[in-house]
Amino acid sequence: MDKRILNSSAITNHQSMNKWEGHVEEYLLSRQKLNQMSVEEKRETFGFNKVYEDEKWKPVVHKNGFIIKTYEVSQYGKVRNLKGKILLPTDGYGIKGKKTYPGYSLRIVTKEWEEYTKTKRVVRKSDGKVSFPFSVTAHQCVMNSWKPFHENLLPELEEYWEKFSKELKTLIRDAILIDHIDDNPWNAHVDNLRYTTWSGNEWQNKLTKNNT
């Protein structure tokens, strides 16, 4: 694997998607190289095995605001448990059937979840006696903890947000996308992520479709 291509501006710089205008072939090549890498190569290449001097940690937060007290996430998209053990991200999160985003399989304490949501969870085969599994992408972990949506609203929502009902806010939040500014799905650093809409992400979707 030629990592010079993967470390080039085609994947790792922090510019807007407009940088790809007129460079569609370069974009497709970078995505092809990325898709050919093993999950171990991706972890190493994109810094998940690295220790950063400026790395800080915050509790992992579900998008509904529930704090998952047993895990923390750094601004680099790395997750650890309360014993300090770093969890290794796996591949294939985000889009069913495709190896796309790095993510984690965490567990949520059932009693705490039910107390927060005021609902009784339906028991599933994968549930344990005290907790249940929760799968989440690295970029969702970062944004929910480091840039919660209600504190980083899109400009068109700022004037009306407080007037919306809780149900409407939930619908809007579920419809919002998280964009990787450099279009590298394995770069989950907080500075490389932003909230956007489907239309705001439209050109990226067209390029991705052309690469399938």
mmCIF file with all atom_site columns, C-alpha atoms in Angstrom:
data_model
loop_
_atom_site.group_PDB
_atom_site.id
_atom_site.type_symbol
_atom_site.label_atom_id
_atom_site.label_alt_id
_atom_site.label_comp_id
_atom_site.label_asym_id
_atom_site.label_entity_id
_atom_site.label_seq_id
_atom_site.pdbx_PDB_ins_code
_atom_site.Cartn_x
_atom_site.Cartn_y
_atom_site.Cartn_z
_atom_site.occupancy
_atom_site.B_iso_or_equiv
_atom_site.pdbx_formal_charge
_atom_site.auth_seq_id
_atom_site.auth_comp_id
_atom_site.auth_asym_id
_atom_site.auth_atom_id
_atom_site.pdbx_PDB_model_num
ATOM 1   C CA . MET A 1 1   ? 0.000   0.000   0.000   1.00 0.00 ? 1   MET A CA 1
ATOM 2   C CA . ASP A 1 2   ? 1.427   3.387   -1.022  1.00 0.00 ? 2   ASP A CA 1
ATOM 3   C CA . LYS A 1 3   ? 0.785   5.522   2.072   1.00 0.00 ? 3   LYS A CA 1
ATOM 4   C CA . ARG A 1 4   ? 2.145   8.602   0.303   1.00 0.00 ? 4   ARG A CA 1
ATOM 5   C CA . ILE A 1 5   ? -1.143  8.772   -1.567  1.00 0.00 ? 5   ILE A CA 1
ATOM 6   C CA . LEU A 1 6   ? -3.136  8.271   1.602   1.00 0.00 ? 6   LEU A CA 1
ATOM 7   C CA . ASN A 1 7   ? -1.203  10.997  3.417   1.00 0.00 ? 7   ASN A CA 1
ATOM 8   C CA . SER A 1 8   ? -1.569  13.463  0.563   1.00 0.00 ? 8   SER A CA 1
ATOM 9   C CA . SER A 1 9   ? -4.058  16.319  0.413   1.00 0.00 ? 9   SER A CA 1
ATOM 10  C CA . ALA A 1 10  ? -6.403  13.884  -1.330  1.00 0.00 ? 10  ALA A CA 1
ATOM 11  C CA . ILE A 1 11  ? -7.338  12.518  2.077   1.00 0.00 ? 11  ILE A CA 1
ATOM 12  C CA . THR A 1 12  ? -5.857  14.363  5.014   1.00 0.00 ? 12  THR A CA 1
ATOM 13  C CA . ASN A 1 13  ? -6.066  18.122  4.567   1.00 0.00 ? 13  ASN A CA 1
ATOM 14  C CA . HIS A 1 14  ? -8.783  20.162  6.288   1.00 0.00 ? 14  HIS A CA 1
ATOM 15  C CA . GLN A 1 15  ? -10.341 22.106  3.441   1.00 0.00 ? 15  GLN A CA 1
ATOM 16  C CA . SER A 1 16  ? -13.892 22.243  2.155   1.00 0.00 ? 16  SER A CA 1
ATOM 17  C CA . MET A 1 17  ? -15.253 19.797  -0.394  1.00 0.00 ? 17  MET A CA 1
ATOM 18  C CA . ASN A 1 18  ? -14.852 22.483  -3.069  1.00 0.00 ? 18  ASN A CA 1
ATOM 19  C CA . LYS A 1 19  ? -11.201 21.416  -3.337  1.00 0.00 ? 19  LYS A CA 1
ATOM 20  C CA . TRP A 1 20  ? -12.376 18.423  -5.362  1.00 0.00 ? 20  TRP A CA 1
ATOM 21  C CA . GLU A 1 21  ? -13.813 20.528  -8.184  1.00 0.00 ? 21  GLU A CA 1
ATOM 22  C CA . GLY A 1 22  ? -11.908 19.567  -11.331 1.00 0.00 ? 22  GLY A CA 1
ATOM 23  C CA . HIS A 1 23  ? -10.151 16.720  -9.474  1.00 0.00 ? 23  HIS A CA 1
ATOM 24  C CA . VAL A 1 24  ? -12.725 13.950  -9.531  1.00 0.00 ? 24  VAL A CA 1
ATOM 25  C CA . GLU A 1 25  ? -10.205 11.299  -10.650 1.00 0.00 ? 25  GLU A CA 1
ATOM 26  C CA . GLU A 1 26  ? -7.928  12.182  -7.730  1.00 0.00 ? 26  GLU A CA 1
ATOM 27  C CA . TYR A 1 27  ? -10.879 11.929  -5.358  1.00 0.00 ? 27  TYR A CA 1
ATOM 28  C CA . LEU A 1 28  ? -11.903 8.515   -6.681  1.00 0.00 ? 28  LEU A CA 1
ATOM 29  C CA . LEU A 1 29  ? -8.310  7.263   -6.455  1.00 0.00 ? 29  LEU A CA 1
ATOM 30  C CA . SER A 1 30  ? -8.037  8.346   -2.827  1.00 0.00 ? 30  SER A CA 1
ATOM 31  C CA . ARG A 1 31  ? -11.281 6.574   -1.926  1.00 0.00 ? 31  ARG A CA 1
ATOM 32  C CA . GLN A 1 32  ? -10.186 3.442   -3.794  1.00 0.00 ? 32  GLN A CA 1
ATOM 33  C CA . LYS A 1 33  ? -6.900  3.340   -1.877  1.00 0.00 ? 33  LYS A CA 1
ATOM 34  C CA . LEU A 1 34  ? -8.718  3.880   1.398   1.00 0.00 ? 34  LEU A CA 1
ATOM 35  C CA . ASN A 1 35  ? -11.176 1.059   0.705   1.00 0.00 ? 35  ASN A CA 1
ATOM 36  C CA . GLN A 1 36  ? -8.279  -1.319  -0.025  1.00 0.00 ? 36  GLN A CA 1
ATOM 37  C CA . MET A 1 37  ? -6.672  -0.800  3.384   1.00 0.00 ? 37  MET A CA 1
ATOM 38  C CA . SER A 1 38  ? -7.207  -3.238  6.237   1.00 0.00 ? 38  SER A CA 1
ATOM 39  C CA . VAL A 1 39  ? -8.728  -1.940  9.460   1.00 0.00 ? 39  VAL A CA 1
ATOM 40  C CA . GLU A 1 40  ? -5.304  -2.334  11.127  1.00 0.00 ? 40  GLU A CA 1
ATOM 41  C CA . GLU A 1 41  ? -3.695  -0.142  8.443   1.00 0.00 ? 41  GLU A CA 1
ATOM 42  C CA . LYS A 1 42  ? -6.393  2.491   8.868   1.00 0.00 ? 42  LYS A CA 1
ATOM 43  C CA . ARG A 1 43  ? -5.923  2.609   12.642  1.00 0.00 ? 43  ARG A CA 1
ATOM 44  C CA . GLU A 1 44  ? -2.179  3.103   12.206  1.00 0.00 ? 44  GLU A CA 1
ATOM 45  C CA . THR A 1 45  ? -2.345  5.525   9.273   1.00 0.00 ? 45  THR A CA 1
ATOM 46  C CA . PHE A 1 46  ? -4.987  7.786   10.769  1.00 0.00 ? 46  PHE A CA 1
ATOM 47  C CA . GLY A 1 47  ? -3.658  8.026   14.298  1.00 0.00 ? 47  GLY A CA 1
ATOM 48  C CA . PHE A 1 48  ? -5.836  5.722   16.383  1.00 0.00 ? 48  PHE A CA 1
ATOM 49  C CA . ASN A 1 49  ? -2.716  3.990   17.760  1.00 0.00 ? 49  ASN A CA 1
ATOM 50  C CA . LYS A 1 50  ? -0.965  7.270   18.551  1.00 0.00 ? 50  LYS A CA 1
ATOM 51  C CA . VAL A 1 51  ? -0.707  9.122   21.863  1.00 0.00 ? 51  VAL A CA 1
ATOM 52  C CA . TYR A 1 52  ? -1.226  12.888  21.512  1.00 0.00 ? 52  TYR A CA 1
ATOM 53  C CA . GLU A 1 53  ? 0.208   15.442  23.935  1.00 0.00 ? 53  GLU A CA 1
ATOM 54  C CA . ASP A 1 54  ? -2.847  17.688  23.638  1.00 0.00 ? 54  ASP A CA 1
ATOM 55  C CA . GLU A 1 55  ? -5.400  14.855  23.833  1.00 0.00 ? 55  GLU A CA 1
ATOM 56  C CA . LYS A 1 56  ? -8.322  15.551  26.148  1.00 0.00 ? 56  LYS A CA 1
ATOM 57  C CA . TRP A 1 57  ? -11.299 13.421  27.106  1.00 0.00 ? 57  TRP A CA 1
ATOM 58  C CA . LYS A 1 58  ? -15.018 13.921  27.655  1.00 0.00 ? 58  LYS A CA 1
ATOM 59  C CA . PRO A 1 59  ? -17.787 11.474  28.625  1.00 0.00 ? 59  PRO A CA 1
ATOM 60  C CA . VAL A 1 60  ? -19.458 9.769   25.668  1.00 0.00 ? 60  VAL A CA 1
ATOM 61  C CA . VAL A 1 61  ? -22.917 11.250  25.098  1.00 0.00 ? 61  VAL A CA 1
ATOM 62  C CA . HIS A 1 62  ? -25.834 9.712   23.201  1.00 0.00 ? 62  HIS A CA 1
ATOM 63  C CA . LYS A 1 63  ? -27.470 12.070  20.701  1.00 0.00 ? 63  LYS A CA 1
ATOM 64  C CA . ASN A 1 64  ? -30.501 12.282  22.984  1.00 0.00 ? 64  ASN A CA 1
ATOM 65  C CA . GLY A 1 65  ? -28.309 13.767  25.712  1.00 0.00 ? 65  GLY A CA 1
ATOM 66  C CA . PHE A 1 66  ? -27.875 10.606  27.799  1.00 0.00 ? 66  PHE A CA 1
ATOM 67  C CA . ILE A 1 67  ? -24.350 10.490  29.286  1.00 0.00 ? 67  ILE A CA 1
ATOM 68  C CA . ILE A 1 68  ? -22.714 7.061   28.965  1.00 0.00 ? 68  ILE A CA 1
ATOM 69  C CA . LYS A 1 69  ? -20.631 7.300   32.123  1.00 0.00 ? 69  LYS A CA 1
ATOM 70  C CA . THR A 1 70  ? -18.493 4.232   31.472  1.00 0.00 ? 70  THR A CA 1
ATOM 71  C CA . TYR A 1 71  ? -16.717 5.639   28.386  1.00 0.00 ? 71  TYR A CA 1
ATOM 72  C CA . GLU A 1 72  ? -14.842 8.765   27.310  1.00 0.00 ? 72  GLU A CA 1
ATOM 73  C CA . VAL A 1 73  ? -13.995 10.133  23.853  1.00 0.00 ? 73  VAL A CA 1
ATOM 74  C CA . SER A 1 74  ? -11.120 12.404  22.855  1.00 0.00 ? 74  SER A CA 1
ATOM 75  C CA . GLN A 1 75  ? -11.129 15.165  20.262  1.00 0.00 ? 75  GLN A CA 1
ATOM 76  C CA . TYR A 1 76  ? -9.281  12.705  17.980  1.00 0.00 ? 76  TYR A CA 1
ATOM 77  C CA . GLY A 1 77  ? -12.146 10.218  17.924  1.00 0.00 ? 77  GLY A CA 1
ATOM 78  C CA . LYS A 1 78  ? -10.501 7.711   20.261  1.00 0.00 ? 78  LYS A CA 1
ATOM 79  C CA . VAL A 1 79  ? -12.628 6.041   22.943  1.00 0.00 ? 79  VAL A CA 1
ATOM 80  C CA . ARG A 1 80  ? -11.520 4.588   26.283  1.00 0.00 ? 80  ARG A CA 1
ATOM 81  C CA . ASN A 1 81  ? -13.229 2.978   29.255  1.00 0.00 ? 81  ASN A CA 1
ATOM 82  C CA . LEU A 1 82  ? -12.957 4.248   32.823  1.00 0.00 ? 82  LEU A CA 1
ATOM 83  C CA . LYS A 1 83  ? -9.961  1.998   33.463  1.00 0.00 ? 83  LYS A CA 1
ATOM 84  C CA . GLY A 1 84  ? -8.088  3.938   30.782  1.00 0.00 ? 84  GLY A CA 1
ATOM 85  C CA . LYS A 1 85  ? -8.106  1.127   28.221  1.00 0.00 ? 85  LYS A CA 1
ATOM 86  C CA . ILE A 1 86  ? -8.231  2.452   24.669  1.00 0.00 ? 86  ILE A CA 1
ATOM 87  C CA . LEU A 1 87  ? -10.846 0.715   22.535  1.00 0.00 ? 87  LEU A CA 1
ATOM 88  C CA . LEU A 1 88  ? -9.862  -0.128  18.974  1.00 0.00 ? 88  LEU A CA 1
ATOM 89  C CA . PRO A 1 89  ? -12.348 1.107   16.362  1.00 0.00 ? 89  PRO A CA 1
ATOM 90  C CA . THR A 1 90  ? -13.675 -1.409  13.879  1.00 0.00 ? 90  THR A CA 1
ATOM 91  C CA . ASP A 1 91  ? -14.785 -0.862  10.289  1.00 0.00 ? 91  ASP A CA 1
ATOM 92  C CA . GLY A 1 92  ? -18.161 -0.949  8.602   1.00 0.00 ? 92  GLY A CA 1
ATOM 93  C CA . TYR A 1 93  ? -20.275 1.566   10.515  1.00 0.00 ? 93  TYR A CA 1
ATOM 94  C CA . GLY A 1 94  ? -22.628 4.143   9.027   1.00 0.00 ? 94  GLY A CA 1
ATOM 95  C CA . ILE A 1 95  ? -23.895 2.570   5.815   1.00 0.00 ? 95  ILE A CA 1
ATOM 96  C CA . LYS A 1 96  ? -25.265 -0.964  5.913   1.00 0.00 ? 96  LYS A CA 1
ATOM 97  C CA . GLY A 1 97  ? -23.226 -3.444  3.902   1.00 0.00 ? 97  GLY A CA 1
ATOM 98  C CA . LYS A 1 98  ? -20.303 -1.097  3.222   1.00 0.00 ? 98  LYS A CA 1
ATOM 99  C CA . LYS A 1 99  ? -16.991 -0.570  4.980   1.00 0.00 ? 99  LYS A CA 1
ATOM 100 C CA . THR A 1 100 ? -17.216 3.118   5.631   1.00 0.00 ? 100 THR A CA 1
ATOM 101 C CA . TYR A 1 101 ? -16.751 4.723   9.026   1.00 0.00 ? 101 TYR A CA 1
ATOM 102 C CA . PRO A 1 102 ? -14.797 3.592   12.084  1.00 0.00 ? 102 PRO A CA 1
ATOM 103 C CA . GLY A 1 103 ? -16.962 2.890   15.076  1.00 0.00 ? 103 GLY A CA 1
ATOM 104 C CA . TYR A 1 104 ? -17.290 1.292   18.468  1.00 0.00 ? 104 TYR A CA 1
ATOM 105 C CA . SER A 1 105 ? -19.512 -1.280  20.137  1.00 0.00 ? 105 SER A CA 1
ATOM 106 C CA . LEU A 1 106 ? -20.229 0.044   23.631  1.00 0.00 ? 106 LEU A CA 1
ATOM 107 C CA . ARG A 1 107 ? -22.604 -1.020  26.364  1.00 0.00 ? 107 ARG A CA 1
ATOM 108 C CA . ILE A 1 108 ? -25.197 1.081   28.184  1.00 0.00 ? 108 ILE A CA 1
ATOM 109 C CA . VAL A 1 109 ? -26.443 0.301   31.691  1.00 0.00 ? 109 VAL A CA 1
ATOM 110 C CA . THR A 1 110 ? -30.107 -0.607  31.196  1.00 0.00 ? 110 THR A CA 1
ATOM 111 C CA . LYS A 1 111 ? -31.388 0.856   34.473  1.00 0.00 ? 111 LYS A CA 1
ATOM 112 C CA . GLU A 1 112 ? -29.706 4.230   33.860  1.00 0.00 ? 112 GLU A CA 1
ATOM 113 C CA . TRP A 1 113 ? -31.066 4.344   30.305  1.00 0.00 ? 113 TRP A CA 1
ATOM 114 C CA . GLU A 1 114 ? -34.608 3.595   31.407  1.00 0.00 ? 114 GLU A CA 1
ATOM 115 C CA . GLU A 1 115 ? -34.452 6.226   34.153  1.00 0.00 ? 115 GLU A CA 1
ATOM 116 C CA . TYR A 1 116 ? -33.245 8.860   31.676  1.00 0.00 ? 116 TYR A CA 1
ATOM 117 C CA . THR A 1 117 ? -35.663 8.044   28.849  1.00 0.00 ? 117 THR A CA 1
ATOM 118 C CA . LYS A 1 118 ? -38.542 7.179   31.208  1.00 0.00 ? 118 LYS A CA 1
ATOM 119 C CA . THR A 1 119 ? -39.259 4.134   29.053  1.00 0.00 ? 119 THR A CA 1
ATOM 120 C CA . LYS A 1 120 ? -38.964 0.387   29.562  1.00 0.00 ? 120 LYS A CA 1
ATOM 121 C CA . ARG A 1 121 ? -36.448 -1.171  27.190  1.00 0.00 ? 121 ARG A CA 1
ATOM 122 C CA . VAL A 1 122 ? -37.608 -4.229  25.264  1.00 0.00 ? 122 VAL A CA 1
ATOM 123 C CA . VAL A 1 123 ? -35.217 -7.062  26.128  1.00 0.00 ? 123 VAL A CA 1
ATOM 124 C CA . ARG A 1 124 ? -33.311 -8.499  23.160  1.00 0.00 ? 124 ARG A CA 1
ATOM 125 C CA . LYS A 1 125 ? -31.102 -11.570 22.759  1.00 0.00 ? 125 LYS A CA 1
ATOM 126 C CA . SER A 1 126 ? -27.953 -9.420  22.733  1.00 0.00 ? 126 SER A CA 1
ATOM 127 C CA . ASP A 1 127 ? -28.851 -7.771  26.046  1.00 0.00 ? 127 ASP A CA 1
ATOM 128 C CA . GLY A 1 128 ? -27.096 -8.734  29.241  1.00 0.00 ? 128 GLY A CA 1
ATOM 129 C CA . LYS A 1 129 ? -28.553 -8.708  32.728  1.00 0.00 ? 129 LYS A CA 1
ATOM 130 C CA . VAL A 1 130 ? -27.465 -5.137  33.468  1.00 0.00 ? 130 VAL A CA 1
ATOM 131 C CA . SER A 1 131 ? -26.539 -3.590  30.111  1.00 0.00 ? 131 SER A CA 1
ATOM 132 C CA . PHE A 1 132 ? -27.247 -3.634  26.384  1.00 0.00 ? 132 PHE A CA 1
ATOM 133 C CA . PRO A 1 133 ? -25.034 -3.066  23.308  1.00 0.00 ? 133 PRO A CA 1
ATOM 134 C CA . PHE A 1 134 ? -24.816 0.308   21.611  1.00 0.00 ? 134 PHE A CA 1
ATOM 135 C CA . SER A 1 135 ? -23.018 0.797   18.282  1.00 0.00 ? 135 SER A CA 1
ATOM 136 C CA . VAL A 1 136 ? -21.806 4.261   17.344  1.00 0.00 ? 136 VAL A CA 1
ATOM 137 C CA . THR A 1 137 ? -19.441 5.803   14.796  1.00 0.00 ? 137 THR A CA 1
ATOM 138 C CA . ALA A 1 138 ? -16.326 7.650   15.935  1.00 0.00 ? 138 ALA A CA 1
ATOM 139 C CA . HIS A 1 139 ? -17.552 10.910  14.427  1.00 0.00 ? 139 HIS A CA 1
ATOM 140 C CA . GLN A 1 140 ? -20.895 10.651  16.235  1.00 0.00 ? 140 GLN A CA 1
ATOM 141 C CA . CYS A 1 141 ? -19.055 10.095  19.520  1.00 0.00 ? 141 CYS A CA 1
ATOM 142 C CA . VAL A 1 142 ? -16.942 13.178  18.930  1.00 0.00 ? 142 VAL A CA 1
ATOM 143 C CA . MET A 1 143 ? -19.723 15.509  17.856  1.00 0.00 ? 143 MET A CA 1
ATOM 144 C CA . ASN A 1 144 ? -22.209 14.481  20.541  1.00 0.00 ? 144 ASN A CA 1
ATOM 145 C CA . SER A 1 145 ? -19.600 15.092  23.243  1.00 0.00 ? 145 SER A CA 1
ATOM 146 C CA . TRP A 1 146 ? -17.464 17.899  21.831  1.00 0.00 ? 146 TRP A CA 1
ATOM 147 C CA . LYS A 1 147 ? -19.915 19.788  19.602  1.00 0.00 ? 147 LYS A CA 1
ATOM 148 C CA . PRO A 1 148 ? -23.472 18.960  20.731  1.00 0.00 ? 148 PRO A CA 1
ATOM 149 C CA . PHE A 1 149 ? -25.966 19.947  18.081  1.00 0.00 ? 149 PHE A CA 1
ATOM 150 C CA . HIS A 1 150 ? -28.067 22.276  20.252  1.00 0.00 ? 150 HIS A CA 1
ATOM 151 C CA . GLU A 1 151 ? -24.923 24.346  20.899  1.00 0.00 ? 151 GLU A CA 1
ATOM 152 C CA . ASN A 1 152 ? -23.816 24.314  17.247  1.00 0.00 ? 152 ASN A CA 1
ATOM 153 C CA . LEU A 1 153 ? -27.027 24.928  15.336  1.00 0.00 ? 153 LEU A CA 1
ATOM 154 C CA . LEU A 1 154 ? -27.105 25.565  11.625  1.00 0.00 ? 154 LEU A CA 1
ATOM 155 C CA . PRO A 1 155 ? -27.642 29.302  10.994  1.00 0.00 ? 155 PRO A CA 1
ATOM 156 C CA . GLU A 1 156 ? -31.121 28.772  9.547   1.00 0.00 ? 156 GLU A CA 1
ATOM 157 C CA . LEU A 1 157 ? -32.252 27.099  12.788  1.00 0.00 ? 157 LEU A CA 1
ATOM 158 C CA . GLU A 1 158 ? -30.889 29.535  15.359  1.00 0.00 ? 158 GLU A CA 1
ATOM 159 C CA . GLU A 1 159 ? -33.849 31.938  15.350  1.00 0.00 ? 159 GLU A CA 1
ATOM 160 C CA . TYR A 1 160 ? -36.511 29.246  15.749  1.00 0.00 ? 160 TYR A CA 1
ATOM 161 C CA . TRP A 1 161 ? -34.861 26.465  17.742  1.00 0.00 ? 161 TRP A CA 1
ATOM 162 C CA . GLU A 1 162 ? -36.182 27.395  21.180  1.00 0.00 ? 162 GLU A CA 1
ATOM 163 C CA . LYS A 1 163 ? -39.720 27.661  19.777  1.00 0.00 ? 163 LYS A CA 1
ATOM 164 C CA . PHE A 1 164 ? -39.709 24.068  18.514  1.00 0.00 ? 164 PHE A CA 1
ATOM 165 C CA . SER A 1 165 ? -41.254 21.232  20.503  1.00 0.00 ? 165 SER A CA 1
ATOM 166 C CA . LYS A 1 166 ? -39.048 18.474  21.883  1.00 0.00 ? 166 LYS A CA 1
ATOM 167 C CA . GLU A 1 167 ? -40.444 16.070  19.297  1.00 0.00 ? 167 GLU A CA 1
ATOM 168 C CA . LEU A 1 168 ? -39.666 18.418  16.409  1.00 0.00 ? 168 LEU A CA 1
ATOM 169 C CA . LYS A 1 169 ? -36.142 19.012  17.698  1.00 0.00 ? 169 LYS A CA 1
ATOM 170 C CA . THR A 1 170 ? -35.600 15.255  17.749  1.00 0.00 ? 170 THR A CA 1
ATOM 171 C CA . LEU A 1 171 ? -36.822 14.896  14.163  1.00 0.00 ? 171 LEU A CA 1
ATOM 172 C CA . ILE A 1 172 ? -34.539 17.690  12.982  1.00 0.00 ? 172 ILE A CA 1
ATOM 173 C CA . ARG A 1 173 ? -31.557 16.320  14.881  1.00 0.00 ? 173 ARG A CA 1
ATOM 174 C CA . ASP A 1 174 ? -32.083 12.865  13.374  1.00 0.00 ? 174 ASP A CA 1
ATOM 175 C CA . ALA A 1 175 ? -32.151 14.365  9.875   1.00 0.00 ? 175 ALA A CA 1
ATOM 176 C CA . ILE A 1 176 ? -28.896 16.290  10.270  1.00 0.00 ? 176 ILE A CA 1
ATOM 177 C CA . LEU A 1 177 ? -25.690 14.793  8.840   1.00 0.00 ? 177 LEU A CA 1
ATOM 178 C CA . ILE A 1 178 ? -22.135 14.978  10.139  1.00 0.00 ? 178 ILE A CA 1
ATOM 179 C CA . ASP A 1 179 ? -19.743 15.928  7.353   1.00 0.00 ? 179 ASP A CA 1
ATOM 180 C CA . HIS A 1 180 ? -16.050 15.032  7.262   1.00 0.00 ? 180 HIS A CA 1
ATOM 181 C CA . ILE A 1 181 ? -14.617 18.244  5.838   1.00 0.00 ? 181 ILE A CA 1
ATOM 182 C CA . ASP A 1 182 ? -11.648 16.543  4.163   1.00 0.00 ? 182 ASP A CA 1
ATOM 183 C CA . ASP A 1 183 ? -13.917 13.644  3.068   1.00 0.00 ? 183 ASP A CA 1
ATOM 184 C CA . ASN A 1 184 ? -11.756 11.113  4.903   1.00 0.00 ? 184 ASN A CA 1
ATOM 185 C CA . PRO A 1 185 ? -14.180 8.942   6.918   1.00 0.00 ? 185 PRO A CA 1
ATOM 186 C CA . TRP A 1 186 ? -11.324 7.879   9.211   1.00 0.00 ? 186 TRP A CA 1
ATOM 187 C CA . ASN A 1 187 ? -10.414 11.444  10.196  1.00 0.00 ? 187 ASN A CA 1
ATOM 188 C CA . ALA A 1 188 ? -12.763 11.904  13.160  1.00 0.00 ? 188 ALA A CA 1
ATOM 189 C CA . HIS A 1 189 ? -10.930 14.841  14.732  1.00 0.00 ? 189 HIS A CA 1
ATOM 190 C CA . VAL A 1 190 ? -13.372 17.428  16.053  1.00 0.00 ? 190 VAL A CA 1
ATOM 191 C CA . ASP A 1 191 ? -11.903 20.148  13.797  1.00 0.00 ? 191 ASP A CA 1
ATOM 192 C CA . ASN A 1 192 ? -12.629 18.018  10.723  1.00 0.00 ? 192 ASN A CA 1
ATOM 193 C CA . LEU A 1 193 ? -16.332 17.576  11.496  1.00 0.00 ? 193 LEU A CA 1
ATOM 194 C CA . ARG A 1 194 ? -19.356 19.802  10.978  1.00 0.00 ? 194 ARG A CA 1
ATOM 195 C CA . TYR A 1 195 ? -23.121 19.502  10.954  1.00 0.00 ? 195 TYR A CA 1
ATOM 196 C CA . THR A 1 196 ? -24.797 19.829  7.579   1.00 0.00 ? 196 THR A CA 1
ATOM 197 C CA . THR A 1 197 ? -27.940 18.903  5.645   1.00 0.00 ? 197 THR A CA 1
ATOM 198 C CA . TRP A 1 198 ? -28.503 16.408  2.849   1.00 0.00 ? 198 TRP A CA 1
ATOM 199 C CA . SER A 1 199 ? -28.455 19.233  0.322   1.00 0.00 ? 199 SER A CA 1
ATOM 200 C CA . GLY A 1 200 ? -25.281 20.597  1.843   1.00 0.00 ? 200 GLY A CA 1
ATOM 201 C CA . ASN A 1 201 ? -23.712 17.185  1.395   1.00 0.00 ? 201 ASN A CA 1
ATOM 202 C CA . GLU A 1 202 ? -25.197 16.558  -2.045  1.00 0.00 ? 202 GLU A CA 1
ATOM 203 C CA . TRP A 1 203 ? -22.079 16.973  -4.190  1.00 0.00 ? 203 TRP A CA 1
ATOM 204 C CA . GLN A 1 204 ? -20.137 14.599  -1.962  1.00 0.00 ? 204 GLN A CA 1
ATOM 205 C CA . ASN A 1 205 ? -22.898 12.017  -2.330  1.00 0.00 ? 205 ASN A CA 1
ATOM 206 C CA . LYS A 1 206 ? -22.714 12.254  -6.120  1.00 0.00 ? 206 LYS A CA 1
ATOM 207 C CA . LEU A 1 207 ? -18.980 11.594  -6.098  1.00 0.00 ? 207 LEU A CA 1
ATOM 208 C CA . THR A 1 208 ? -19.392 8.653   -3.736  1.00 0.00 ? 208 THR A CA 1
ATOM 209 C CA . LYS A 1 209 ? -22.146 7.212   -5.938  1.00 0.00 ? 209 LYS A CA 1
ATOM 210 C CA . ASN A 1 210 ? -19.818 7.370   -8.920  1.00 0.00 ? 210 ASN A CA 1
ATOM 211 C CA . ASN A 1 211 ? -17.291 5.304   -6.985  1.00 0.00 ? 211 ASN A CA 1
ATOM 212 C CA . THR A 1 212 ? -19.648 2.382   -6.272  1.00 0.00 ? 212 THR A CA 1
#
